[in-house]
Coordinates of C-alpha atoms and ligand atoms in Angstrom, one line a residue:
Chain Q
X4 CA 5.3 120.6 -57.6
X5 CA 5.2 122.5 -54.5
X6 CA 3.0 126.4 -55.1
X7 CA 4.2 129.0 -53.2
X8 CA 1.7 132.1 -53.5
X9 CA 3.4 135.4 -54.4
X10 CA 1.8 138.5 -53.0
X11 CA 2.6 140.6 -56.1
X12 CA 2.5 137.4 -58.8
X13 CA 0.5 134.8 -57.7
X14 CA 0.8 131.0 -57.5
X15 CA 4.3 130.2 -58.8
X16 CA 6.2 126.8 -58.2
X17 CA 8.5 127.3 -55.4
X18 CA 11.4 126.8 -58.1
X19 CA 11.3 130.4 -58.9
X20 CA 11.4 131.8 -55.1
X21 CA 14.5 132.2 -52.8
X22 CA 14.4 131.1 -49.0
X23 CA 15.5 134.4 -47.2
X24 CA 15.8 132.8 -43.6
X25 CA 13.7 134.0 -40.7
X26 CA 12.1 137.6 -40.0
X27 CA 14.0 138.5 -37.2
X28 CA 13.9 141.5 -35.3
X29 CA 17.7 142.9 -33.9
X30 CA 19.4 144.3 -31.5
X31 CA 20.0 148.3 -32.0
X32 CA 24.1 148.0 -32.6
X33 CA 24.5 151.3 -30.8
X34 CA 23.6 149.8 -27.7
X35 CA 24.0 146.0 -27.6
X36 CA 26.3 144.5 -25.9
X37 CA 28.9 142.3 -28.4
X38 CA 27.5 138.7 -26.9
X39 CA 24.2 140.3 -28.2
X40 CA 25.5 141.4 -31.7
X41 CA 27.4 138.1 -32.5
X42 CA 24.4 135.7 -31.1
X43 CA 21.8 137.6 -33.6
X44 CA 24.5 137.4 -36.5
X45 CA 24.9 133.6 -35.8
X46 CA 22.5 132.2 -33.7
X47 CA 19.2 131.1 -35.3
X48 CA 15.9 129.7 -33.7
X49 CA 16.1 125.9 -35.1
X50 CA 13.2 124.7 -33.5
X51 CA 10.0 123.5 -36.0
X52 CA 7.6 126.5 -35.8
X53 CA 5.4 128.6 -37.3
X54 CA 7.6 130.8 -38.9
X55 CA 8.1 134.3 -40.4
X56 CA 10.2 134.1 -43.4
X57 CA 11.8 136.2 -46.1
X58 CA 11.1 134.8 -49.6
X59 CA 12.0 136.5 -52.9
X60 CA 10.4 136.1 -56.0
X61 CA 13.8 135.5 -58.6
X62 CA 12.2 136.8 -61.6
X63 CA 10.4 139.8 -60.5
X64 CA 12.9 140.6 -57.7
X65 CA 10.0 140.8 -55.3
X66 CA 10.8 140.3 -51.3
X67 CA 7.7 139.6 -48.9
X68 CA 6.9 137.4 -45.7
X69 CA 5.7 133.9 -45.9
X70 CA 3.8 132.5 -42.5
X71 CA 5.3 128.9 -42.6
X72 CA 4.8 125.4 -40.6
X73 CA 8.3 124.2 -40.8
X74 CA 7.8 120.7 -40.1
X75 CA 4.7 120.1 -42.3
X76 CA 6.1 122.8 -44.9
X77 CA 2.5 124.3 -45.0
X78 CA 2.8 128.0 -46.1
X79 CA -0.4 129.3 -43.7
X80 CA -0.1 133.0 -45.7
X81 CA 2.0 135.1 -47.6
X82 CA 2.0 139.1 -47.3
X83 CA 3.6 141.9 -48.8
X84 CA 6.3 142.8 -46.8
X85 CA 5.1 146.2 -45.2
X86 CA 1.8 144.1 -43.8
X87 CA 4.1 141.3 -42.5
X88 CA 5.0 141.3 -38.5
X89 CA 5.7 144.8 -38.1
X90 CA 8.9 143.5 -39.8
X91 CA 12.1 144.8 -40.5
X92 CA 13.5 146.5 -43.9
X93 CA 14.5 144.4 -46.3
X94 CA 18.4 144.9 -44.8
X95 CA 17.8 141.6 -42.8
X96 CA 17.5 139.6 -46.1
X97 CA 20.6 137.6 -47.7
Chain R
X4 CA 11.1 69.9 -42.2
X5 CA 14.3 67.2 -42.0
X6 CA 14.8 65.9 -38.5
X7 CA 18.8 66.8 -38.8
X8 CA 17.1 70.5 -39.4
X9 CA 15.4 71.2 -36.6
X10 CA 18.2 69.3 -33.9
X11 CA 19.8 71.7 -34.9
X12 CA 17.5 74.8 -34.8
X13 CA 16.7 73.2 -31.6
X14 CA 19.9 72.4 -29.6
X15 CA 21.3 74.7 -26.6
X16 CA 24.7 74.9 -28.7
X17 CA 23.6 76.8 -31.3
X18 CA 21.5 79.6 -29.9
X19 CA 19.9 82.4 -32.3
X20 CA 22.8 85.1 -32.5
X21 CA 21.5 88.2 -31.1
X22 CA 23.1 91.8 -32.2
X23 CA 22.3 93.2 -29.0
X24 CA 21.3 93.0 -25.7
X25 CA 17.4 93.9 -24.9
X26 CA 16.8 95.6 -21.9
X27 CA 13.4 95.9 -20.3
X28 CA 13.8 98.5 -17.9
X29 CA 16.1 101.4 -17.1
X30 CA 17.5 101.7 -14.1
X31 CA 18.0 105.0 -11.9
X32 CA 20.9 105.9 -12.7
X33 CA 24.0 106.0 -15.2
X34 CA 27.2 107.8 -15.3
X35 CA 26.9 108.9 -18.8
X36 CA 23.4 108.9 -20.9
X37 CA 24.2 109.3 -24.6
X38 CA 20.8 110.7 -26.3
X39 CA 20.9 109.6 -30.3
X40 CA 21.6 105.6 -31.2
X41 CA 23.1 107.1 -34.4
X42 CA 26.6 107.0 -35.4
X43 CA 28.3 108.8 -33.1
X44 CA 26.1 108.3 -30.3
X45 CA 27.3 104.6 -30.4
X46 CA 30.6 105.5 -31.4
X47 CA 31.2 107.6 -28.0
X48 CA 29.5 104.7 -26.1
X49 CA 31.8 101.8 -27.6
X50 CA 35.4 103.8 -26.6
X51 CA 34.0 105.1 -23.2
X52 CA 33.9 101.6 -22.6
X53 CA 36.8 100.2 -24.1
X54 CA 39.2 103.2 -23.7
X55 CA 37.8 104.8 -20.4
X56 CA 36.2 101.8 -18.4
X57 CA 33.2 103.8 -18.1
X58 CA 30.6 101.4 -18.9
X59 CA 27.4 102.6 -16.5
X60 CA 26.4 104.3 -19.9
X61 CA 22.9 104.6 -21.2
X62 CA 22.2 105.0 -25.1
X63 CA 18.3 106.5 -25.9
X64 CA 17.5 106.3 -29.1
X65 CA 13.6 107.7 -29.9
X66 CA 13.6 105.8 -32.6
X67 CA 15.6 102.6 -33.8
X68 CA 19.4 102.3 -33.9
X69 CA 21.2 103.6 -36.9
X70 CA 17.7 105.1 -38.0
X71 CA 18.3 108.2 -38.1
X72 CA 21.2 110.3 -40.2
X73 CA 23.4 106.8 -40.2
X74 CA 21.1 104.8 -42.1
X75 CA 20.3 107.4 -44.8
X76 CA 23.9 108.7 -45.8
X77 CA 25.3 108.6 -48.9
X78 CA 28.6 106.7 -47.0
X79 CA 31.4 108.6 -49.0
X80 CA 34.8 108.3 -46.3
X81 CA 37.4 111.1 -47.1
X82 CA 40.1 113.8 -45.6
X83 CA 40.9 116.3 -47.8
X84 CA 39.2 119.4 -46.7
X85 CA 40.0 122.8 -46.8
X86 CA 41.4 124.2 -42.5
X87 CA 43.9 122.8 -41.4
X88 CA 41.6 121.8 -38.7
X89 CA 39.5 120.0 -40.3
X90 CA 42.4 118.2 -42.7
X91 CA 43.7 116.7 -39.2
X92 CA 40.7 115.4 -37.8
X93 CA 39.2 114.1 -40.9
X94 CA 42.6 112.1 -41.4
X95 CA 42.5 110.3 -38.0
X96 CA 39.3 109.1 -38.8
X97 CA 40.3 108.1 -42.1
X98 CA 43.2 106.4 -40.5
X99 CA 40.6 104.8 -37.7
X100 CA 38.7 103.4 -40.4
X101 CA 41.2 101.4 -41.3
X102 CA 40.9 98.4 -38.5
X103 CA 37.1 98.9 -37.3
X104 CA 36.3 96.1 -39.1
X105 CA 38.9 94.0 -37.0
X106 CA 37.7 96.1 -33.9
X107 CA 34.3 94.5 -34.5
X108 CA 34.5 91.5 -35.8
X109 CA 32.5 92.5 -38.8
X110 CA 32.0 93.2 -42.2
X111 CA 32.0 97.2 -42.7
X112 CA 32.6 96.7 -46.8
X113 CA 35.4 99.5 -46.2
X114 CA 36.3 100.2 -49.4
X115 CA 39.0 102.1 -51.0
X116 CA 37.7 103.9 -54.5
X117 CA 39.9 107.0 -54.7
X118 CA 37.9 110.4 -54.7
X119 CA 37.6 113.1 -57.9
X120 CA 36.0 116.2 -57.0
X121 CA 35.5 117.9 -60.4
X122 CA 36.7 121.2 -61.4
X123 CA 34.6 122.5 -64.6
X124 CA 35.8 126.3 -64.3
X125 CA 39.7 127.7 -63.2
X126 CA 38.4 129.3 -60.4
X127 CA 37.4 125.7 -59.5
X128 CA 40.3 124.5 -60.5
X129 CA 42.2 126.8 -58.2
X130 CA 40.5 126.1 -54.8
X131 CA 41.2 122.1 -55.6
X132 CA 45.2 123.6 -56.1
X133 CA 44.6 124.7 -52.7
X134 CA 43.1 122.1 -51.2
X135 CA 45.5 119.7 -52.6
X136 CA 48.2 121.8 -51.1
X137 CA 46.7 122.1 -47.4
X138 CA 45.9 118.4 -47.6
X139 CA 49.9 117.4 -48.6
X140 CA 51.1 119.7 -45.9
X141 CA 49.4 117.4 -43.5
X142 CA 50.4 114.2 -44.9
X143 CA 46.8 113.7 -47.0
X144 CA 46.9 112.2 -50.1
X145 CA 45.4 114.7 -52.8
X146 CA 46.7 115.9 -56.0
X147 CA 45.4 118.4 -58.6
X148 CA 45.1 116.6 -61.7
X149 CA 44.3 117.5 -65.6
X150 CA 41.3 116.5 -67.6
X151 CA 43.4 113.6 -69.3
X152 CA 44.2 111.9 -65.8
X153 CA 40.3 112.0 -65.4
X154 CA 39.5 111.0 -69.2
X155 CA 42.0 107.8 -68.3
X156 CA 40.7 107.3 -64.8
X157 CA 36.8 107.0 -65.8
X158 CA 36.8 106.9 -69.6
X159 CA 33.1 106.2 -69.6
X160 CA 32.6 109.5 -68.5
X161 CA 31.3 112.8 -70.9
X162 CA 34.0 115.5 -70.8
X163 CA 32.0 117.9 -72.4
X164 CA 29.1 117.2 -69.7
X165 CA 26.6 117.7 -72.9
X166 CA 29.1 120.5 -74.0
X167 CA 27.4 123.0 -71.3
X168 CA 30.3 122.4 -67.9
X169 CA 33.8 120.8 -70.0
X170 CA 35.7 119.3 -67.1
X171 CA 38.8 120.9 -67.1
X172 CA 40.7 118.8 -64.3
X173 CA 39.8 117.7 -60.7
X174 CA 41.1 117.3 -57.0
X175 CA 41.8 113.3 -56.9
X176 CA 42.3 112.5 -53.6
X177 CA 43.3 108.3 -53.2
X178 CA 42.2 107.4 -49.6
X179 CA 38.5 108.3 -50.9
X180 CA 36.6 105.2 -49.8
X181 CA 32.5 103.7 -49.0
X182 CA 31.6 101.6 -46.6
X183 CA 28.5 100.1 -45.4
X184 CA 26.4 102.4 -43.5
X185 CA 24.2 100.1 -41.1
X186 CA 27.3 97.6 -40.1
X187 CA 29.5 100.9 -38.3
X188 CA 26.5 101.7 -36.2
X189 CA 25.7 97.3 -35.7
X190 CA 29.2 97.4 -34.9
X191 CA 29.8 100.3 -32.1
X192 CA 26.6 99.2 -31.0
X193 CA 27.4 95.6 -30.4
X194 CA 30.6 96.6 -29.3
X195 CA 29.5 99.0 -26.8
X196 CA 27.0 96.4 -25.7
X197 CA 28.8 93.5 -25.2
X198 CA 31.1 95.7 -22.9
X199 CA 27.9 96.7 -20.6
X200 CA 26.4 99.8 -22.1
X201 CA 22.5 99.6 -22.2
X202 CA 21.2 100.6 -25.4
X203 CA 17.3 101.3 -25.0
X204 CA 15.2 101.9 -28.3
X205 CA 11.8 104.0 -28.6
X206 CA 12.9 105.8 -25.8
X207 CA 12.5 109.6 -26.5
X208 CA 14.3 112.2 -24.1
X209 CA 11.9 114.9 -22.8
X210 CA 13.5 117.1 -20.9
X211 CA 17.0 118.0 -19.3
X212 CA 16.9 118.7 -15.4
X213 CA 19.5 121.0 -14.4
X214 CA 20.7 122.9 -11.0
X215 CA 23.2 125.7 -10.8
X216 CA 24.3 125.7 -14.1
X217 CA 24.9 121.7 -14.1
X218 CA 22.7 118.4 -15.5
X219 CA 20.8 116.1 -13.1
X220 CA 19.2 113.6 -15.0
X221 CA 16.9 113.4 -18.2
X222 CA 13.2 112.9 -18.5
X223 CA 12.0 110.4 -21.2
X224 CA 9.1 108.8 -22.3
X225 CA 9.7 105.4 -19.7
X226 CA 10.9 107.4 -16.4
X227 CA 13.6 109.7 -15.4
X228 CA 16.9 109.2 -15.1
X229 CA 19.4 110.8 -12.4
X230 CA 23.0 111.7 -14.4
X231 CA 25.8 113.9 -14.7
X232 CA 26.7 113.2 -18.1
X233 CA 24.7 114.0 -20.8
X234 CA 25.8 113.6 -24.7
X235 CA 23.7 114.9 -26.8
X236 CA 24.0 113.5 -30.4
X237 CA 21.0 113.8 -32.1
X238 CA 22.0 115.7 -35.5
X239 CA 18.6 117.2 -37.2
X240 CA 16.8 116.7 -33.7
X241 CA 19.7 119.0 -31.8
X242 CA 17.7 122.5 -32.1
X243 CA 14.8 120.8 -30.3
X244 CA 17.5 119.0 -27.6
X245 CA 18.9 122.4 -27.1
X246 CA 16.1 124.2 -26.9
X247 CA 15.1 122.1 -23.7
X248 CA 18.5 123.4 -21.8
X249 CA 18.0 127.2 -23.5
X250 CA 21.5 127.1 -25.1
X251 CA 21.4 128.9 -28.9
X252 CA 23.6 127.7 -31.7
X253 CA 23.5 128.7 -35.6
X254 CA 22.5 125.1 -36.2
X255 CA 19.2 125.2 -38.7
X256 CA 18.1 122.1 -40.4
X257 CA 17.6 121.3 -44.2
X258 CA 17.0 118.2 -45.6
X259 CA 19.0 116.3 -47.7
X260 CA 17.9 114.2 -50.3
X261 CA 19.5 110.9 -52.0
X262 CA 18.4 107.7 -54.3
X263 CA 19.8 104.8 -55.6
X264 CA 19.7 103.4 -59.4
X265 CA 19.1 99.5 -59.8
X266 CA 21.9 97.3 -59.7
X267 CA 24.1 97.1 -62.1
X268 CA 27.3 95.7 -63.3
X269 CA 30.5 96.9 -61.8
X270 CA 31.5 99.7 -64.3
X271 CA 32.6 102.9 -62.0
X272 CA 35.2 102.3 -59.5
X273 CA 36.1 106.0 -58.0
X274 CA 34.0 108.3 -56.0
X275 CA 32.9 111.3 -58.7
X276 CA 31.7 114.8 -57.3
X277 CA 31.2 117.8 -59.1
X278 CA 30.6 120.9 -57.2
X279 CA 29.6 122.8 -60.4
X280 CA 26.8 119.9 -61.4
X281 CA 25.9 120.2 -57.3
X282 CA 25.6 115.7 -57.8
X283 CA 27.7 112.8 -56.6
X284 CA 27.7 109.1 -57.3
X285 CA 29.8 106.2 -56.6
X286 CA 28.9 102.4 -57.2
X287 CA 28.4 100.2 -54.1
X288 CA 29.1 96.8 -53.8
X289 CA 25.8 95.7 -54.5
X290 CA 26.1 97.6 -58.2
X291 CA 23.8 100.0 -57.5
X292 CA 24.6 103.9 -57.9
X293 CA 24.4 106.0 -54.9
X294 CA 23.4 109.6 -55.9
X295 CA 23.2 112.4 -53.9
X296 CA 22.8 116.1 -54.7
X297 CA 23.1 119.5 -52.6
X298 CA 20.4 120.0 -49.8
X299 CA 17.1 121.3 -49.8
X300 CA 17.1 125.1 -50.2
X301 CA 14.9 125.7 -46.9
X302 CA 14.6 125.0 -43.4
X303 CA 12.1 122.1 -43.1
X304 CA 12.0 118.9 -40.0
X305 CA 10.3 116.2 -42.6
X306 CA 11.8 113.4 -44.5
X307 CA 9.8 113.8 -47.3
X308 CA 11.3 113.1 -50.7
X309 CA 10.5 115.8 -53.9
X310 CA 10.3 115.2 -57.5
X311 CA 12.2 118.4 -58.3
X312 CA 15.2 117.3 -56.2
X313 CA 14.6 113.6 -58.3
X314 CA 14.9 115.7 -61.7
X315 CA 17.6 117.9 -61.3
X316 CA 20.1 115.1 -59.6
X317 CA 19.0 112.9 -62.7
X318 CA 19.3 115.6 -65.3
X319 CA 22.8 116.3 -64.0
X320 CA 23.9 112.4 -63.9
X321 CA 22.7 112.1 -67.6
X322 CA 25.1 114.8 -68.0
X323 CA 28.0 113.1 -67.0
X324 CA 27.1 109.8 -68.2
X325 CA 24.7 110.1 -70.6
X326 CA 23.9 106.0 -70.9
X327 CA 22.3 106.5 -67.3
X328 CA 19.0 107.5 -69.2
X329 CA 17.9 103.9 -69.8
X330 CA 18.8 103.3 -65.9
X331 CA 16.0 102.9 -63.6
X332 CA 16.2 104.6 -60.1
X333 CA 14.9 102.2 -57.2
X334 CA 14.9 104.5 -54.2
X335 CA 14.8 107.9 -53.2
X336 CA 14.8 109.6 -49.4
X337 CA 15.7 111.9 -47.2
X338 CA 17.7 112.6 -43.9
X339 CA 17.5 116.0 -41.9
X340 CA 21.0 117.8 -42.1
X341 CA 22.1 119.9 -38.8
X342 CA 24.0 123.0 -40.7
X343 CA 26.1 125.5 -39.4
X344 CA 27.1 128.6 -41.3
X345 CA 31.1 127.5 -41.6
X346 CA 30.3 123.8 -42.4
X347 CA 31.9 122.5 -39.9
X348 CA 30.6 121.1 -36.1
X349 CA 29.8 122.1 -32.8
X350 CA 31.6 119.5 -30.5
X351 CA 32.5 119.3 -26.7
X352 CA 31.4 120.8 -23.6
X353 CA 28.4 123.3 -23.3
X354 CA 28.5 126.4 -21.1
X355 CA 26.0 124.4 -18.8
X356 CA 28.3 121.4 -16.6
X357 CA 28.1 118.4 -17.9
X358 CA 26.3 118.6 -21.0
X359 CA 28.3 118.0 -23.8
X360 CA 27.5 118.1 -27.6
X361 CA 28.3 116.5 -30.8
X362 CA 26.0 118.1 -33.4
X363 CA 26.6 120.3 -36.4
X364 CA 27.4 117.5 -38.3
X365 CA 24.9 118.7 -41.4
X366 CA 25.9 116.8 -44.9
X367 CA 29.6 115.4 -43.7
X368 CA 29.3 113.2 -40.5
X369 CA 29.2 109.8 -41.4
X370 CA 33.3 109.7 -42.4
X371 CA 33.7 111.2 -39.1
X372 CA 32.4 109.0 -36.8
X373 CA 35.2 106.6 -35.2
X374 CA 37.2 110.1 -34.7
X375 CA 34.3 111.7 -33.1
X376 CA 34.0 108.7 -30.8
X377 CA 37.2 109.2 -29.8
X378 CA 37.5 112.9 -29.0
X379 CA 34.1 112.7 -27.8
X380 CA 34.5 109.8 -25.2
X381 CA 37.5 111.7 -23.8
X382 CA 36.2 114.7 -23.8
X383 CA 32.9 113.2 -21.3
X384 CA 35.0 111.3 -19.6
X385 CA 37.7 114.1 -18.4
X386 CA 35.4 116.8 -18.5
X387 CA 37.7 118.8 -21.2
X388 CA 38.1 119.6 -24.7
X389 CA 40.1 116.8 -26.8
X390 CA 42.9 118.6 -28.7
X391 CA 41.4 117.9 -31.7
X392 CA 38.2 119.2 -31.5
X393 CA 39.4 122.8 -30.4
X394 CA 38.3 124.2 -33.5
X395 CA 35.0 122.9 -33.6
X396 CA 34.2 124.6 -30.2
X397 CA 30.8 125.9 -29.0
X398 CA 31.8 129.5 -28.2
X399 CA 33.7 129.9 -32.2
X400 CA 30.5 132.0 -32.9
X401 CA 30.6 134.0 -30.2
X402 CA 34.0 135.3 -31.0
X403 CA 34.0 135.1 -34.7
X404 CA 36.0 132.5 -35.2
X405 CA 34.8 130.1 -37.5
X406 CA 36.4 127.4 -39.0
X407 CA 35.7 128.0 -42.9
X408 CA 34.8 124.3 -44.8
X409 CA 32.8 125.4 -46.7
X410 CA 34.5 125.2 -49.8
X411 CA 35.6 121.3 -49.5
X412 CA 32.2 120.2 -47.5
X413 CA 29.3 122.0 -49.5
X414 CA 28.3 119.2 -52.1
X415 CA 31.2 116.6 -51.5
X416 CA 30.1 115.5 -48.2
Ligands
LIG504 C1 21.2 112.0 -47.6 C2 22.4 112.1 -46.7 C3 23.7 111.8 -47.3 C4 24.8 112.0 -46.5 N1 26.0 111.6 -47.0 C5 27.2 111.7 -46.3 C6 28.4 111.2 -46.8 O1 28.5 110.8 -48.0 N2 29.5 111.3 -46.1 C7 29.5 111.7 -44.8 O2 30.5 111.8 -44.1 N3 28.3 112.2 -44.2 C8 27.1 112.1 -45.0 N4 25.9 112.6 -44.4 C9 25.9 113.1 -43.0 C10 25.8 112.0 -42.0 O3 24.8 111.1 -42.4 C11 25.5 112.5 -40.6 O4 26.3 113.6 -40.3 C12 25.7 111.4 -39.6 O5 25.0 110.3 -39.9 C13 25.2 111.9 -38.2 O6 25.2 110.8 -37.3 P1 24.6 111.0 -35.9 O7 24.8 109.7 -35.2 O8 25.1 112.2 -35.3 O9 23.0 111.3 -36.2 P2 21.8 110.3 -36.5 O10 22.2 109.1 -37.2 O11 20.8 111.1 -37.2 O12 21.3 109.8 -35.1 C14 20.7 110.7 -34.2 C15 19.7 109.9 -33.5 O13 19.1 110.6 -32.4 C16 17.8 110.2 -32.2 N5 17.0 111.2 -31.5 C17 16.6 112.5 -31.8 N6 16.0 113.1 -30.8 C18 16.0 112.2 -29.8 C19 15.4 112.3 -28.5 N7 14.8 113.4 -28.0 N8 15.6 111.2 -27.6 C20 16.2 110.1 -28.1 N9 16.8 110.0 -29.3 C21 16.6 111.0 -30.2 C22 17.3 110.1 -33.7 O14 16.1 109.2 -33.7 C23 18.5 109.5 -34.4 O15 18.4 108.1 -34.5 C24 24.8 112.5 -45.2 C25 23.5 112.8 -44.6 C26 22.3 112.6 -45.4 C27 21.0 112.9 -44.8

């Protein structure tokens, strides 16, 4: 079973976590064009990477960033989410 | 060995039947390269020839033909989505289907099972109404049927799915058919060869040369090639394809997971999906069962097979058909699924000339492909959009238009 390390709970199986896509830093919608609005709804950077991810932990409710290789699926580090990338607030997640 | 034997192993008349041709070398030039030996790839190659006489055409294939997305798919062949879109173009493939096997001379094991998608909730029950409807407005066959129809169509099924999911009727949809997997991509590929198109394996595209706005050639790992034409049909490969020509799509990739029980005796004649369960099974000709499940729940570009996805498809099989428990499962593996948000493709031309794309194809390709061929192969050859594929367009995104299948194509396939 695959361990996914939770910044506030520890190791858990990655059962009881939820994939919340890429971190992804957007356009200001006063000022963007619409091309630039609808390609950072829509458009996503499928390329294997190293990755900065939103995960939740289900049972605690708990967002944060994973650091992940997504073509070995090697999670590199996870962080609460105020130490991640700078990133956003948590209105980017699903 | 008996002398009558080898005479004949030996004599001119009978030579070794060969599949296809092997080429050694590229040459220069083509007027079409087609990157991906899969499916469609093939598919686009065979009616270029055959309906458009363009037969300079160059298939690269990294890998081996059919190994990809074509060889790994769970092979289930139906039309009764959700758009109307989608309803049409599923049903010309569905109707295409129907001589390939004369097309090519060969044995597809095309075979017509009729299709229950499994409604275990009203609300369920009231999208397969729907769907039913939208499918007999376009001439599909599908009907919305009760839980006794299903009891009677596959009595050895649990009702009461352990008590936990009752079924409480189902879309049944008679077209629903299997077929074998390998043969349609032997077959386009034969076909495509036998009419001139070079098909070169463990040849990997590199890069994309472009000018103004328009393809030159490809790079790949024996030489570059100068052409106009490129098709790119690469499924869980097409972020990396794209990214070499800077053009963005939605497209992320997940993989999806199937496996196959040992053979049995023939005992389950339809196609059974439940939604609700997130599994699927039908019963090839060989008697094994062919199970698949929903995809992985995160992006990932590996094959790799899981014991949790193992598990939970099993756990839901025992509750439909509870003897399964004393059923061994042979195989298990994985294919890498090209998904866009509506669940439904990106096909045809590209805002850069002469790069065309047939990608998006995620968990529901395989039924697709002698329709894809088609609109595909006109749509390189004339340079526009095949009717058909209008609402599968590139740009959709861009203008929020998307073509929403994701209530027929989510777990059905
Ligand atoms: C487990 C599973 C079950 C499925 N079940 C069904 C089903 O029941 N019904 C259904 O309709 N669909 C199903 N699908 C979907 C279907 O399999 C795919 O949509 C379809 O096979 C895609 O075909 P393709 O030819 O586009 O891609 P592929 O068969 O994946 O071919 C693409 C080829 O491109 C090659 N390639 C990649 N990059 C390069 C490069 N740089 N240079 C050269 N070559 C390259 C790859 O090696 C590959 O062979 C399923 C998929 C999976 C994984």
């Amino acid at each position: 079973m695959k361990i996914l390390v939770c910044p506030l709970n520890g190791p858990r199986p990655v059962s009881e976590f939820a994939y919340g896509g890429e971190v992804r830093p957007g356009p200001d919608p006063d000022t963007c064009s619409d091309a630039e609005w609808s390609a950072h709804v829509f458009n996503r950077s499928g390329v294997p990477a190293i990755k900065y991810e939103w995960w939740c932990h289900l049972a605690s409710g708990f967002w944060f960033i994973a650091e992940r290789d997504t073509l070995r699926d090697a999670v590199i580090a996870t962080h609460p989410a105020e130490m991640g990338r700078r990133p956003l607030p948590p209105r980017g997640a699903p | 060995m008996p002398h009558r034997l080898l005479r004949f192993g030996l004599s001119r008349k009978h030579p070794e039947p060969r599949m296809f041709t092997r080429h050694e070398n590229l040459k220069p030039a083509y007027d079409v390269v087609i990157i991906g030996a899969g499916g469609h790839g093939l598919a686009c190659a065979y009616y270029l020839a055959r309906d458009h006489g363009i037969r300079n055409v160059a298939v690269l294939e990294r890998g081996y033909l059919g190994g990809g997305n074509t060889g790994r798919n769970t092979t289930i062949i139906r039309s009764n989505y959700l758009t109307p879109e989608g309803v049409k173009f599923y049903d010309e493939s569905v109707r295409l289907w129907q001589d390939l096997a004369v097309d090519f001379d060969l044995n597809l094991f095309y075979s017509t099972r009729g299709h229950f998608t499994l409604a275990h909730t009203d609300s369920a029950m009231r999208t397969m109404r729907w769907r039913a409807e939208v499918n007999k407005h376009f001439g599909v066959r599908s009907e919305a049927v009760d839980a006794a129809f299903v009891k009677r169509a596959i009595p050895m099924m649990d009702m009461q799915c352990a008590g936990h999911a009752p079924i409480v009727g189902a879309l049944f949809h008679e077209p629903g058919a299997i077929a074998r997997h390998d043969a349609v991509a032997w077959g386009y590929g034969r076909g495509a060869d036998r009419r001139g198109v070079e098909i070169h394996q463990q040849c990997e595209v590199t890069g994309i040369r472009t000018r103004g706005g328009r393809v030159e050639g490809v790079d790949t790992t024996r030489g570059p090639i100068a052409t106009q034409r490129v098709l790119c049909a690469v499924a869980g490969f097409t972020p990396r394809l794209l990214d070499m020509v800077g053009l963005h799509t939605p497209i992320s990739i997940h993989p999806l997971q199937a496996m196959v029980s040992e053979p049995l005796k023939p005992w389950l004649d339809p196609i059974i999906v439940s939604g609700s369960l997130h599994v699927y099974v039908s019963q090839t000709a060989r008697g094994e069962l062919v199970m698949g499940a929903s995809l992985d729940p995160y992006e990932l570009h590996s094959t790799r097979s899981t014991l949790e996805f193992a598990e939970g498809l099993a756990s839901h099989m025992i509750d439909l058909f509870p003897f399964l428990g004393e059923v061994k499962v042979n195989r298990q593996w994985a294919g890498l699924a090209d998904m866009t948000p509506d669940f439904a493709p990106i096909m045809g031309t590209t805002p850069l000339e002469g790069f065309f794309l047939d990608a998006g194809w995620g968990t529901w390709g395989f039924k697709a492909m002698p329709v894809c061929g088609k609109t595909m192969s006109h749509t390189v050859a004339t340079g526009r959009n095949h009717a058909l594929i209008e609402g599968f367009a590139i740009d959709r995104f861009e203008h929020y238009r998307l073509t929403g299948e994701k209530g027929a194509a989510s777990v059905g396939h």
